[in-house]
Structure formats: structure tokens, C-alpha cells
Coordinates of C-alpha atoms and ligand atoms in Angstrom, one line a residue:
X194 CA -3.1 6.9 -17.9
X195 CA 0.1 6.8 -20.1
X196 CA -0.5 7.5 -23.8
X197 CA 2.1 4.4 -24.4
X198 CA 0.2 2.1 -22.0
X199 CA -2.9 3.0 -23.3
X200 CA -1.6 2.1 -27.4
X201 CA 0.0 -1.1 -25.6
X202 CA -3.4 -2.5 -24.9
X203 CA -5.2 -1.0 -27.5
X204 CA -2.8 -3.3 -29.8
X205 CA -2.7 -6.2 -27.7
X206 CA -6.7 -6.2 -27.6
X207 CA -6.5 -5.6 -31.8
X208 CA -4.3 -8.0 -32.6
X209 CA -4.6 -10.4 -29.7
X210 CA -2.6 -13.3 -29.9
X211 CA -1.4 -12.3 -33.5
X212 CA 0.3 -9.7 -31.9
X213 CA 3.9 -10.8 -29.5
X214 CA 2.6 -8.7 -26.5
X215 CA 5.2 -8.1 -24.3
X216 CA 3.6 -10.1 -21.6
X217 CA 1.6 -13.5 -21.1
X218 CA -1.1 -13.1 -18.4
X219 CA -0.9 -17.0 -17.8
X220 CA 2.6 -16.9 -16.7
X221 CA 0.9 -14.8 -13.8
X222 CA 0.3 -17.6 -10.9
X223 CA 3.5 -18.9 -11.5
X224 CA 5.2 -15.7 -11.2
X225 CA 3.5 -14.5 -8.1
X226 CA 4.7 -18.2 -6.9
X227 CA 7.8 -17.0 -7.0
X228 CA 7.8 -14.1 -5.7
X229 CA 6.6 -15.6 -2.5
X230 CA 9.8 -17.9 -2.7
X231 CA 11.5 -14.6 -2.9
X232 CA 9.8 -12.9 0.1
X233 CA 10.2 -15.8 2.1
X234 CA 13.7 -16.0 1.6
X235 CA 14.0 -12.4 2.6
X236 CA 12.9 -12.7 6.1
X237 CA 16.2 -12.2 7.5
X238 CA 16.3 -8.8 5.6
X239 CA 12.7 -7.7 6.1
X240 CA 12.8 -8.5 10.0
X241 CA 16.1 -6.4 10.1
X242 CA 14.2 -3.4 8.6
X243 CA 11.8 -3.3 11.2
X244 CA 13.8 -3.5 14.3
X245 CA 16.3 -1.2 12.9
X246 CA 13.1 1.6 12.4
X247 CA 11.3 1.0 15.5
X248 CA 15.1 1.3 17.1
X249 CA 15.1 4.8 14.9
X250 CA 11.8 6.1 16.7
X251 CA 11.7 9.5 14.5
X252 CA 8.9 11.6 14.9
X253 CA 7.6 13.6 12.0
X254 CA 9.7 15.6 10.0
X255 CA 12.5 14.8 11.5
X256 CA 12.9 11.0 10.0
X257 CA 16.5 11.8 9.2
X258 CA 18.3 8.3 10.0
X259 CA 15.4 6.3 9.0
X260 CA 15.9 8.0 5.3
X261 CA 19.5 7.4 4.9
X262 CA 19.2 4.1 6.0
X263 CA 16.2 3.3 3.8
X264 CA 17.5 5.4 0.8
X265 CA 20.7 3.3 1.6
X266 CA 19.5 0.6 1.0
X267 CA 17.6 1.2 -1.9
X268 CA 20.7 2.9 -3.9
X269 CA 22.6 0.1 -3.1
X270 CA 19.8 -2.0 -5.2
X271 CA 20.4 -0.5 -7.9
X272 CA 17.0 2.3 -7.4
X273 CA 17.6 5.7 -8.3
X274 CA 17.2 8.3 -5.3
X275 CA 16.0 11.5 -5.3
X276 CA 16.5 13.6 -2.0
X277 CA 14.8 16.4 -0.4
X278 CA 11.4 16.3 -3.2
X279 CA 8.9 18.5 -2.5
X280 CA 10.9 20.8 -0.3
X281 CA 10.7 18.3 2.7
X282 CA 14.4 17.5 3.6
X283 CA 13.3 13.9 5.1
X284 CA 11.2 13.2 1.7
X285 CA 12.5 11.2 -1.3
X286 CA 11.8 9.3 -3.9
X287 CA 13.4 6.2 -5.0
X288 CA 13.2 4.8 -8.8
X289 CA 13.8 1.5 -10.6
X290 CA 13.4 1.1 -14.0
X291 CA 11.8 3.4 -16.4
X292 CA 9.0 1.6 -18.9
X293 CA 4.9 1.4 -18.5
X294 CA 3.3 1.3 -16.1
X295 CA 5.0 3.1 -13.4
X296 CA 3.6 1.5 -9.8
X297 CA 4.5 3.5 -6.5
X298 CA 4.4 2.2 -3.1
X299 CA 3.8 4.1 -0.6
X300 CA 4.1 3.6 3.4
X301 CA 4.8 5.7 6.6
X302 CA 8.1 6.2 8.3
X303 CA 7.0 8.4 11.4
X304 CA 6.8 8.1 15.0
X305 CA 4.5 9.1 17.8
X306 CA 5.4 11.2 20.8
X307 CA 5.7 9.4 24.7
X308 CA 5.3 6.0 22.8
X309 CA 8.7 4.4 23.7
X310 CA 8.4 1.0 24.6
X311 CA 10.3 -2.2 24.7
X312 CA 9.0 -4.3 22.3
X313 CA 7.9 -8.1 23.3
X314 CA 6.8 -7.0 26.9
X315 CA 3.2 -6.9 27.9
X316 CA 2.5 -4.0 30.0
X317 CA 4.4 -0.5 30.0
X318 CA 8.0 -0.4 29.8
X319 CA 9.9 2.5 28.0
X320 CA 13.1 2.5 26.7
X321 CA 13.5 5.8 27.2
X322 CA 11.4 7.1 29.5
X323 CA 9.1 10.5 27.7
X324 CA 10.6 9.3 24.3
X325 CA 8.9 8.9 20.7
X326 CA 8.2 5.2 20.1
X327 CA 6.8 3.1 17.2
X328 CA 3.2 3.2 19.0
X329 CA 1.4 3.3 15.6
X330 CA 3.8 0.4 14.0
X331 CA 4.9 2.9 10.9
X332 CA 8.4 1.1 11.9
X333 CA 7.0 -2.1 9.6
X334 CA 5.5 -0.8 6.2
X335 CA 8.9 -0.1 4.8
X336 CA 9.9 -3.0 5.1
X337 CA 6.5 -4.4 3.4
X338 CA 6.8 -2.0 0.6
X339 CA 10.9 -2.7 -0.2
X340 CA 11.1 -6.6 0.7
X341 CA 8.2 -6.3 -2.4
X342 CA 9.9 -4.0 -4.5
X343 CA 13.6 -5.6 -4.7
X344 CA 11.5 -8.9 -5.4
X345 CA 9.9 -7.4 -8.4
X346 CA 13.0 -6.1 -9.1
X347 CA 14.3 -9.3 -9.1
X348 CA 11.5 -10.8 -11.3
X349 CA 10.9 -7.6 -14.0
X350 CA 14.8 -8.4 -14.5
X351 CA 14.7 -12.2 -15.0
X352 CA 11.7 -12.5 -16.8
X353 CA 11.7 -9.2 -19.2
X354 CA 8.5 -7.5 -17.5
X355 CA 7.9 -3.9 -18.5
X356 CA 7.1 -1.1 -16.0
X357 CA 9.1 1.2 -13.1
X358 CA 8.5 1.0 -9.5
X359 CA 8.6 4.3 -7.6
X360 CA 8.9 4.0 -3.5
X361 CA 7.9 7.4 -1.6
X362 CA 8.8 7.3 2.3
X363 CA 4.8 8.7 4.0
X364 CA 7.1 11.6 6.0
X365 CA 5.6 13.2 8.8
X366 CA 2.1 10.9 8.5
X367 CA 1.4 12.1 12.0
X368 CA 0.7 15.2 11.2
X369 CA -0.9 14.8 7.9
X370 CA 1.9 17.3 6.9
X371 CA 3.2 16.1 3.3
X372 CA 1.2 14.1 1.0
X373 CA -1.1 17.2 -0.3
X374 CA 2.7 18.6 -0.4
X375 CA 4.0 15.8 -2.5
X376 CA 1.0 16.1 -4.9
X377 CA 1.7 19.8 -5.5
X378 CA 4.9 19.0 -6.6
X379 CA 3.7 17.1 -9.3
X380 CA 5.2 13.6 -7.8
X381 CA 2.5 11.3 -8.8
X382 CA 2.4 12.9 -12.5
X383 CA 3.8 9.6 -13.9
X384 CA 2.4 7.2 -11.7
X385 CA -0.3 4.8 -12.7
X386 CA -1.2 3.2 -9.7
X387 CA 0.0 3.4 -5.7
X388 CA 0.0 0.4 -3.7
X389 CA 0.1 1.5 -0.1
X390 CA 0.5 -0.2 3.0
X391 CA 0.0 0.7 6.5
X392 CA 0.1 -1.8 10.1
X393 CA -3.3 -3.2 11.4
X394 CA -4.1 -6.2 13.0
X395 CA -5.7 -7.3 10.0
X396 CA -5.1 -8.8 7.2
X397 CA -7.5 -7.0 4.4
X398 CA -8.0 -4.1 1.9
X399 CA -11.1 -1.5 0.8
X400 CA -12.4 0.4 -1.7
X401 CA -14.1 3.7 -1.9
X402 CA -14.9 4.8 1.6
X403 CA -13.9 1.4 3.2
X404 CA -15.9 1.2 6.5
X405 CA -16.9 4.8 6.7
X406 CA -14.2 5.5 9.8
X407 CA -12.4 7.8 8.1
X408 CA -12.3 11.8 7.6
X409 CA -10.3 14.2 6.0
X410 CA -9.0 17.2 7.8
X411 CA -7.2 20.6 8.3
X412 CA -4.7 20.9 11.0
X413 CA -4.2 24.9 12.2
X414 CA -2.1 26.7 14.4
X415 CA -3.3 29.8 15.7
X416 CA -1.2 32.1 17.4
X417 CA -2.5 34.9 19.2
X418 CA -0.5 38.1 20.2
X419 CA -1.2 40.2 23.1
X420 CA 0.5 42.4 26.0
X421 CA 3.0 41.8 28.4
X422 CA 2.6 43.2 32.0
X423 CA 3.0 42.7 36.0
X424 CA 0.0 40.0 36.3
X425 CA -0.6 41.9 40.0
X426 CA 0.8 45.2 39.9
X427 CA -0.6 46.5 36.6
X428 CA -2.9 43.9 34.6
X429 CA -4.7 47.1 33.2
X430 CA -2.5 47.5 30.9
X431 CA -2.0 43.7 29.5
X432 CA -3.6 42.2 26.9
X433 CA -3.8 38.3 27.4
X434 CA -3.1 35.8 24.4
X435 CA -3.7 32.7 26.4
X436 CA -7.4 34.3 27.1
X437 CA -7.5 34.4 23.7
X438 CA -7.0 30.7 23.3
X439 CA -9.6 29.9 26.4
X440 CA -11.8 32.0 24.6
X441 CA -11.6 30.5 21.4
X442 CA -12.0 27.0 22.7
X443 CA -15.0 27.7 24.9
X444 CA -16.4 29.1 21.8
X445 CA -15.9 26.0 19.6
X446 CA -17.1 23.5 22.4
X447 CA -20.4 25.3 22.4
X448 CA -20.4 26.0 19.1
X449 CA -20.1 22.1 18.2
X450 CA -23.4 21.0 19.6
X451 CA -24.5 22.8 16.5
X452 CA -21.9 21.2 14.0
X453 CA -22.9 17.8 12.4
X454 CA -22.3 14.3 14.0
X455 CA -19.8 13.2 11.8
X456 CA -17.5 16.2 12.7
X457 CA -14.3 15.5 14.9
X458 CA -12.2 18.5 16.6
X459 CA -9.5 18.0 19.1
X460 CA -7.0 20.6 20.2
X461 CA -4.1 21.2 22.2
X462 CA -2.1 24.5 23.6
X463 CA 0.8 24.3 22.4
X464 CA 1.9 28.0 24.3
X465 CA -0.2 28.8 27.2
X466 CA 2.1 31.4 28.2
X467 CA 5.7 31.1 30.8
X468 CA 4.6 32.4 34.2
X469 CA 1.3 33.8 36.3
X470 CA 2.5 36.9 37.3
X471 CA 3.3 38.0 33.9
X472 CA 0.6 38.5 31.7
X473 CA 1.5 36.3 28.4
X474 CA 2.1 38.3 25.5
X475 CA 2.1 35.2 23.2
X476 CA -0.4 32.1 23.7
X477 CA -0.8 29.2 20.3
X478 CA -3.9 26.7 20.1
X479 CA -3.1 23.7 17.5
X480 CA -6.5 22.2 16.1
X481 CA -7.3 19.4 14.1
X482 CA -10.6 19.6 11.9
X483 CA -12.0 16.7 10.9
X484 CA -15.3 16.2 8.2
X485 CA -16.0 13.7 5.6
X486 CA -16.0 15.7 2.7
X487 CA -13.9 19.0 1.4
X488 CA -16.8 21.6 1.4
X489 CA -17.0 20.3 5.0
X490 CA -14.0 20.3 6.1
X491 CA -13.4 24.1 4.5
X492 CA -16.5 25.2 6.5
X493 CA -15.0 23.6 9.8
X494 CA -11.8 25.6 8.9
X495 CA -13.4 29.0 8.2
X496 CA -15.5 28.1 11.3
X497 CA -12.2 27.7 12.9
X498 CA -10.8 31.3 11.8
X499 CA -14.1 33.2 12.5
X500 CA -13.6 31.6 16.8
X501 CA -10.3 32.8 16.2
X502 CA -10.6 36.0 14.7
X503 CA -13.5 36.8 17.2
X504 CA -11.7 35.7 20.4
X505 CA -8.9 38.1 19.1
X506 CA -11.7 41.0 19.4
X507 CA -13.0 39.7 22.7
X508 CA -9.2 40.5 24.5
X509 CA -7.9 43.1 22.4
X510 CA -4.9 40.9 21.1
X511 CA -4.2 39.8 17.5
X512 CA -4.1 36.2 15.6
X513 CA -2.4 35.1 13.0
X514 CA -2.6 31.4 12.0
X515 CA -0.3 28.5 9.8
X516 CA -1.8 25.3 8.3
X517 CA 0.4 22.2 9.5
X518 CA -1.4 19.5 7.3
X519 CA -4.2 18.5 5.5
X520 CA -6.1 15.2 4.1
X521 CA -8.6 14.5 1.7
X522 CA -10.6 11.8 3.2
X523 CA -10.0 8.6 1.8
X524 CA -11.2 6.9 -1.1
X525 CA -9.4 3.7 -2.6
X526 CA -9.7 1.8 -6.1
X527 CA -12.4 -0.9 -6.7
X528 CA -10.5 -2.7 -9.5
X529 CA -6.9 -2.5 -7.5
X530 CA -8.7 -3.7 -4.0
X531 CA -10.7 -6.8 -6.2
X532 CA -7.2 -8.0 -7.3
X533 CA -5.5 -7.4 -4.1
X534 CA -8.1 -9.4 -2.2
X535 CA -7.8 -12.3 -4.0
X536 CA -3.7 -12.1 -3.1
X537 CA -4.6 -11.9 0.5
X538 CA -6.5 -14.4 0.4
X539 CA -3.9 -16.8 -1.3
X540 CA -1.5 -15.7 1.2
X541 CA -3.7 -15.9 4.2
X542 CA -2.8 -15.5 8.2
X543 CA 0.5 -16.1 9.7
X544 CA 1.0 -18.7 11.4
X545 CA 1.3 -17.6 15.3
X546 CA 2.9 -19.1 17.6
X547 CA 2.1 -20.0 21.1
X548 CA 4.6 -16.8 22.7
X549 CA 2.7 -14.8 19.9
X550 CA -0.4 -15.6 21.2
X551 CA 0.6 -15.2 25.1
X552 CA 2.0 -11.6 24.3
X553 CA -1.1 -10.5 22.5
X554 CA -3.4 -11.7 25.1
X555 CA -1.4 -10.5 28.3
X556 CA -1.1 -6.9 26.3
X557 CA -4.9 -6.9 25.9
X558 CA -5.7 -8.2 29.2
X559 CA -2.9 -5.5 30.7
X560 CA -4.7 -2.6 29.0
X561 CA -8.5 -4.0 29.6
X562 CA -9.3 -4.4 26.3
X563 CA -11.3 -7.3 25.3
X564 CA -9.0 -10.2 25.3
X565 CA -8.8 -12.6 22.2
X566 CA -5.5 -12.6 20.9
X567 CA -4.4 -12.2 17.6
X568 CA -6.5 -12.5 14.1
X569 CA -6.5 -16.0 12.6
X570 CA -8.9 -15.0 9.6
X571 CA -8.9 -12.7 6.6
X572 CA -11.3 -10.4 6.3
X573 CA -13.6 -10.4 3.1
X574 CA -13.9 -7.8 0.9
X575 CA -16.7 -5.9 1.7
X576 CA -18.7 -2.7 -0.1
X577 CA -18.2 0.8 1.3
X578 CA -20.8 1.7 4.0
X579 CA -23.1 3.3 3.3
X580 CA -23.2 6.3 5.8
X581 CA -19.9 7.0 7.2
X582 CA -19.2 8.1 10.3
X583 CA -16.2 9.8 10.0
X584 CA -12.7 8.1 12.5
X585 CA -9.4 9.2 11.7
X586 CA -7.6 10.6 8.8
X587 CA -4.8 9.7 6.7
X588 CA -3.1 11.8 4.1
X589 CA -3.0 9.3 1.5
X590 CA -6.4 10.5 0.7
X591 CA -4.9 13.4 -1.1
X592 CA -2.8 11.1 -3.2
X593 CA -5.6 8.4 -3.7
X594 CA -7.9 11.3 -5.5
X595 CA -5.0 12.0 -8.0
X596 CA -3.9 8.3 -8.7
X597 CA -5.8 5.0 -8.4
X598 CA -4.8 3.9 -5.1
X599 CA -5.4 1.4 -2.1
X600 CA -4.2 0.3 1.1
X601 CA -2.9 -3.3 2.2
X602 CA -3.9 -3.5 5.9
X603 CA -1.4 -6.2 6.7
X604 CA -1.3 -8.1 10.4
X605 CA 1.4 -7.1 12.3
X606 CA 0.0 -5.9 15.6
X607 CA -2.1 -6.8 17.9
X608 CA -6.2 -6.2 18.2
X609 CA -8.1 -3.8 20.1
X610 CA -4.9 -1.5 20.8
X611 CA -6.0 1.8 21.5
X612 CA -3.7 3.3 18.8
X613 CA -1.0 6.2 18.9
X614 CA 0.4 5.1 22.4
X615 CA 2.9 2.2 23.8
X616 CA 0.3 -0.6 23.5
X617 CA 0.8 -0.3 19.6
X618 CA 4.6 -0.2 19.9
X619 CA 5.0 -3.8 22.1
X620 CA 4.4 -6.5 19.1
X621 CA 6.4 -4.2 16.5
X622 CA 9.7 -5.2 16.6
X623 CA 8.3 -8.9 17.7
X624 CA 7.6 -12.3 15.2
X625 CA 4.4 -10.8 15.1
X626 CA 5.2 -8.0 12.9
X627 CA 7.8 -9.6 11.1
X628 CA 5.5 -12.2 9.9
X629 CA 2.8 -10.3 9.3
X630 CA 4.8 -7.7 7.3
X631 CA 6.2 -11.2 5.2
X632 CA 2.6 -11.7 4.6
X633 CA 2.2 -8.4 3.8
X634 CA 5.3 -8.1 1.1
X635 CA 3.8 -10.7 -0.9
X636 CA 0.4 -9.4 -1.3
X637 CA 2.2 -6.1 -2.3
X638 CA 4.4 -7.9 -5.1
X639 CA 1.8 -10.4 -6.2
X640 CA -0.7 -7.2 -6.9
X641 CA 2.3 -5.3 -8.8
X642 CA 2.6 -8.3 -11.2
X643 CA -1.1 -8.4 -11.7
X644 CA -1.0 -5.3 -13.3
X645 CA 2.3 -5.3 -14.7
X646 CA 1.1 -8.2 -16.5
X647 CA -2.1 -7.3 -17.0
X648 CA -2.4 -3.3 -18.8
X649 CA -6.3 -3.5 -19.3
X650 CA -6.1 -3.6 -15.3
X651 CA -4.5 -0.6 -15.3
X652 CA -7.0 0.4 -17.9
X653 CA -9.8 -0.5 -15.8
X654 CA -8.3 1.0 -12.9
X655 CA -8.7 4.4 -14.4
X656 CA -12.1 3.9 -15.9
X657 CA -13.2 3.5 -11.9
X658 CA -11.1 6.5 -11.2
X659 CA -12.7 8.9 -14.0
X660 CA -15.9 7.6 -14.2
X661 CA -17.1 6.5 -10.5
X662 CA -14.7 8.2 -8.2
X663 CA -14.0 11.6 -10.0
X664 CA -16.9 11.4 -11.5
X665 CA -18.2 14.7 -9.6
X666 CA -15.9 15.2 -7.0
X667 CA -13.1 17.2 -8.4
X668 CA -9.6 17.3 -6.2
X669 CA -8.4 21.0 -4.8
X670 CA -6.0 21.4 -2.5
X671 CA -6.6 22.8 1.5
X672 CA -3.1 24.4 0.3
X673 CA -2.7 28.0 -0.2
X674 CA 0.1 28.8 -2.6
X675 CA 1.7 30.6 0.4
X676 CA 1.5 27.2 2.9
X677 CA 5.1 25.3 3.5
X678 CA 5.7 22.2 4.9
X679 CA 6.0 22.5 8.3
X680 CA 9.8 20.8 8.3
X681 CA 11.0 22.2 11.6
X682 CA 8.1 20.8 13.8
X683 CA 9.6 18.1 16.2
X684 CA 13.3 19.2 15.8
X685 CA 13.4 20.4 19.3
X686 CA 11.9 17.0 20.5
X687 CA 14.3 14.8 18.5
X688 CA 17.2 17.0 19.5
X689 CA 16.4 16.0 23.3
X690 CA 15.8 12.4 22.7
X691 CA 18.2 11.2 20.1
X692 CA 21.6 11.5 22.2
X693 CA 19.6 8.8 24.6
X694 CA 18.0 6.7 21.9
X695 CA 20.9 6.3 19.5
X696 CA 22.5 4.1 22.6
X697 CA 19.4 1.8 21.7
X698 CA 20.0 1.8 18.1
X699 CA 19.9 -1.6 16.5
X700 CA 22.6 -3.5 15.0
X701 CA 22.0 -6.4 13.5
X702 CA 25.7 -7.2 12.7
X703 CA 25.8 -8.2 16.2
X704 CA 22.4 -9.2 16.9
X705 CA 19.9 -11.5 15.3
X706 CA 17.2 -9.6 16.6
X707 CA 16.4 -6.7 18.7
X708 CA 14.5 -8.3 21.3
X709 CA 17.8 -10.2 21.7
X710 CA 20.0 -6.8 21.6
X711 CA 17.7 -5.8 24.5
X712 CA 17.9 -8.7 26.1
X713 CA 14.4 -9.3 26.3
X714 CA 12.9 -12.6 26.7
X715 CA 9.9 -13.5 24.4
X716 CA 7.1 -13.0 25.9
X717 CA 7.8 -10.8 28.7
X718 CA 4.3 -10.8 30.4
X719 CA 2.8 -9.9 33.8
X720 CA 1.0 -13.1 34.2
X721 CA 0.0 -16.0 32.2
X722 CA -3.4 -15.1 30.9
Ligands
ZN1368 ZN1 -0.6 5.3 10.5

């Protein structure tokens, strides 16, 4: 915490009302009052932001229009931009004001790959047939997170409130492939607190472990070298590299009966080689590694190597391997997630309509998934489980054991999605995400003014950080001083797609919406369900 914060509240606690502290708690409801006024009055603006992203569909690393237009934006607010942090040319970081405390939001801009999909229809329909799509909804948080920000703006302006907002872009999220990056470069050193946000279909937060269905991870490539030769005439003399990676992957499914439940490890061959009848010289197996804690996760890894390293013996070729990304496994702020429930629950559901009802039920009906269309209720607050079991990963987690941090799950997608595919990419450019991410905006402004107003929150904050989480889990980087972002990954994707997806590129000078640029009525669905 800031040496000038800390003296702040050490005086206003001293002197108490003798004392002009620089700000008045009880002007708090009536502040976050307005900035609901303010978010509601920048619908328009925040439902622009997410059909121009999702229109964007940029996989990781390679977010290059959906920066410029975001950092665009953003300069032209008056926030100061820094490009290219961290040695990631699609990172930045964007900067308003420059008192105590300094809060950060955080959200991701990334894309997944085959996930192109019109939005508003219920059952598959790319618009570009094998293209990225916004089938994780990544297309809405920045709009959350800078709908909230040029509101505070707004607010810390007209009413004298002290403090800086930071916003950083979550680059390459996908492939866990920056935030342990970001961290290195000393990015959060000035940061109090970071308010993320991510798409759900819920509207709720967590603390600590949350619901236990999360893990942290290392993500390898291992590349294996061998021998070309005739694959009939003389395969004497070659030395296979896509045995290698057979090898190496029959060794780790056996070998994972033996590894603890809570383990996940998925691969995919990323070279198996060009042609049978030569024998390939050059073979690469991509891994993820999941565990729930980093001793775990290290073992998993050197677990990984030794398959690797041994399978490289077995076929007399050689392996050399890169780390792509890495994530601590989560673990969020009590004291931020107790004040950030009570916003959601001030704000409360959306109101749906009747087409966003029919869209979410044909989807779900479409895909077989149990059919119950979208959330009406908040979810409570509830107490990290007690023994997790491990789910996905999210590199956040790196970031949350550096800063006290948390995650708004706000609801702007559908329910029992199977996630990372087109299902997840139909509501997001649809009123259901744009009023879900309204919802979300004002929880993420109404908790920045709870603890710009409010320093011994931002004390207490850090007490849970030191003294509960860090308590005896210290952070250390999976990073190796030698490991580099992995910047060029996807290029050669993008390159094919962009030509065709830049004809679907929003624009909203002509177009209220997108599902009206496509010409899409809404809903589009198979059958009534
Ligand atoms: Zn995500």
C-alpha cells in the first residue's frame, strides 16, 4: 500500500472529523446514484464497444485493431496511453489522473479460434466460415471496464475525488500468455487494487478460491528434432520426431492414472510432420498443465520435460522446449468482493426481454443443453469451497497474488454454453450482452468509489492480502529470466482471416447496431421453443 495513502488514513482516523479529509463517506450512495445515471446514459456508447470488438474477432497476440480502437478511445478521454508495455506490441496501458489510490481494471480482449458466428442466431452460423469468433464473449469486458472508468472520470472531476484509474487490455488471455509477463515488468507496482471483469452468465463475484473450479497452469511447447529420409526406401537411416511426440503422449496418458485427481492435461500436435513417405525431421506437441497450487503445477511441468526428454532417448531425436504462458491459480480479495456484492446486488438482473429469452432457450435447446433461459437472480456471496477441484485457468491469478484483486462476473451470455466455441459467441453482440455489460459497468464504478472514498478499505484490503492470502504462500514466477512473450503466435491465422473479416467490420456511423449491419433479425431461431 502507498506510504501517502496509508498517512491519509492514519490522519483521518487521528483526527476524525477535526481533520477536512478529503472525502465524505456519506456522500457515497448518492455518488454511486449517479454514476448509474451516467452508465445508463452511455448505452449507446457501451453497446457500440461491443459490436465493434466481437466484429474485430482477434485472436491472441495479435489484438492489433481492437487496441487502437480501444486506446483511441481512451486518448481521446483525456487517459494517458502507454504502448507496447511489457514487450507485448498489442499490450498497453492507459492512465487517468495521478493521486491515491491508484485502481486498475482489468478485462480480456482476445478471441477463440473456429468460433465465428453471427450473433442473435440460435444454432451455427459463421460469418466466416473456419474464422476466430468472440466464443468466449472477451468482445464485452472492455466495454464494462471503460463505460466505468470515463464515468469515474466524470465524477473524480466534478466532485474533487482523489485517486488514478489505470485500464490494462488482458492480451492474449487464451493462452495465458501475458499477465505473469505484465507482472515482471513491474506494471502493478503502483496499483492498489484491480477490479476485473470477465463475461458469465451470471451476475456475481468470489473471494479466495471462489468455487474451487479453477487451476493454475504451465503451457509448453516441445519440439522434437529428428532425421529426414525415404519413409520406404531407406527408413534405417531416419530418426522420427513425430514418434517422439506419440511417444511422449502415450507416456503421459499412462503416466496420469498415477497423478492426482485434481490435475488437468490436454495436448495438441501442433507439427506432426508434412508427408508419409518422408520420415519427419521436425514434429511439436503443445501441452497445457493444469494443478491447483505452484509446487504442483512445477512438478506437472518437470513431469512434462522428464516424458519429453525420455521419448527423445526412446527415437534417437532431440527436444528442445518454449513456455507459451503460465497462471497462478486464482485467489481474489475478501474485503473488495464484500463491497462489490453489495453493488451487484443494488444493481440486480437485467431486465430481459421476451426475444432475449427465446434466443437463449432455442441456443440451449439447439446445443442440448439443459434448457432454462437466461438468469433472473443474483447469486449470493458465498465462502471458498473447501476442496477444490481444479476447472480452468485464468492468468489473472498471477496479478491477483501481487495486488488485491477480484472478478465481476457480469451476465451477458447465455447459461450452460459449453464455452470456447460458437455457442458462446451468439448472445455477444445481442441486448443480452449489452445490458448485462450496463449492469456490469455500474457495479465496476460503484466499487471504485467505495474505495476511493473510503482509504481504510483499501487498508483492509491489504491486511487480507498480507495477513490471510500471502500469509504463507509467497508469489514466484513459472518465468525463467530467458522466457519471452510468445507475440508471434496466431499471426499466420490472422493474416488468413482478416482480409475476409474486415468486410464484416462494424460501423456504427451507419448502423445502430450490428445485428442490423448484418441484417439479422432478432431472434433468428430454428423453432419456437
Ligand atoms: Zn475468458
Amino acid at each position: 500500500m502507498k506510504e501517502t495513502l496509508r498517512y491519509a488514513v492514519l490522519l483521518c482516523a487521528l483526527l476524525g472529523p477535526a481533520m477536512a479529509c478529503a472525502q465524505q463517506p456519506s456522500s457515497l450512495p448518492a455518488l454511486k446514484q449517479e454514476a448509474v445515471t451516467e452508465v445508463d446514459s452511455l448505452q449507446t456508447f457501451t453497446q457500440q464497444m461491443i459490436d465493434q470488438i466481437f466484429s474485430f474477432s482477434e485472436l491472441g497476440f495479435q489484438e492489433f485493431e481492437t487496441s487502437r480502437y480501444l486506446t483511441g478511445i481512451l486518448e481521446k478521454n483525456g487517459f494517458q496511453v502507454e504502448r507496447g508495455v511489457a514487450g507485448i506490441p498489442t499490450a498497453w496501458v492507459a492512465t487517468y489522473g495521478s493521486g491515491n489510490p491508484v485502481i486498475a481494471y482489468i478485462t480480456d480482449i482476445d478471441c477463440i479460434p473456429r468460433a465465428s458466428q453471427k450473433p442473435g442466431v440460435a444454432y451455427h452460423d459463421p460469418l466466416v466460415e473456419g474464422a476466430p469468433g468472440h466464443g468466449e464473449g472477451h468482445n464485452s469486458g472492455m466495454a464494462v471496464n471503460v463505460t466505468a472508468a470515463l464515468v469515474l472520470k466524470k465524477l473524480m472531476n466534478e466532485h474533487h475525488i482523489a485517486g488514478a484509474i489505470k485500464i490494462f487490455p488482458g492480451v492474449a488471455e487464451e493462452l495465458l500468455g501475458t499477465k505473469a509477463f505484465y507482472v515482471r515488468a513491474g506494471l502493478f507496482k503502483d496499483v492498489d487494487l484491480v477490479l476485473g471483469s470477465h463475461v458469465w452468465s451470471e451476475f456475481s463475484t468470489a473471494y479466495g478460491t471462489g468455487n474451487g473450479e479453477w487451476s493454475g497452469l504451465v503451457s509448453v511447447e516441445y519440439f522434437f528434432h529428428g532425421k529426414a529420409a525415404h519413409a520406404a526406401a531407406r527408413p534405417w537411416e531416419g530418426r522420427s520426431a513425430l514418434d517422439a511426440v506419440e511417444l511422449m503422449d502415450t507416456g503421459w496418458d499412462f503416466r496420469r492414472e498415477h497423478l492426482r485427481p485434481v490435475q488437468r492435461s490436454h495436448r495438441v500436435i501442433i507439427n506432426g510432420g508434412d508427408q508419409p513417405n518422408v520420415v519427419p525431421s521436425e514434429a511439436a506437441v503443445w501441452y497445457y498443465f493444469r494443478e491447483l497450487d505452484y509446487p504442483h503445477i512445477r512438478e506437472l511441468y518437470e513431469l512434462g520435460n522428464t516424458m519429453a526428454d525420455s521419448a527423445a532417448k526412446m527415437t534417437g531425436t532431440t527436444v528442445d522446449r518454449r513456455l507459451v504462458g503460465s497462471a497462478w491459480p486464482i485467489f481474489f480479495n475478501k474485503v473488495i468482493a464484500e463491497a462489490q456484492q453489495k453493488n451487484i446486488e443494488s444493481v440486480g438482473m437485467p431486465k430481459w426481454s421476451e426475444a432475449d429469452q427465446t434466443l437463449a432457450k432455442a441456443l440451449q435447446k439447439e446445443i442440448g443443453a439443459k434448457v432454462e433461459g437466461l438468469k433472473e437472480k443474483v447469486e449470493p456471496l458465498s465462502d471458498p469451497v473447501k476442496n477444490p477441484t481444479g476447472g480452468g485457468s485464468d492468468d489473472v491469478g498471477d496479478i491477483a497474488w501481487n495486488v488485491p484483486m477480484v472478478y465481476l462476473l457480469y451476465p451477458a451470455n447465455i447459461p450452460n454454453l459449453p464455452g470456447h466455441s460458437w455457442p458462446n459467441a451468439v448472445a455477444m453482440a445481442t441486448p443480452i450482452a449489452h445490458k448485462g455489460s450496463t449492469a456490469g459497468a455500474k457495479v465496476q464504478a460503484m466499487t471504485a468509489l467505495d474505495f476511493l472514498l473510503q482509504p481504510q478499505l483499501v487498508q483492509q484490503a491489504w491486511d487480507y492480502f498480507r495477513n490471510v492470502q500471502t500469509k504463507d504462500i509467497h508469489y514466484e514466477s513459472f518465468l525463467a529470466p530467458e522466457d519471452k512473450p510468445a507475440i508471434e503466435m496466431n499471426k499466420e491465422k490472422m493474416d488468413k482471416f482478416v482480409p475476409q473479416l474486415k468486410k464484416f467490420y462494424y460501423d456504427p456511423a451507419r448502423y445502430k447496431t450490428y445485428l442490423e449491419q448484418l441484417g439479422v433479425p432478432y431472434p433468428t431461431v430454428k423453432t419456437q421453443p
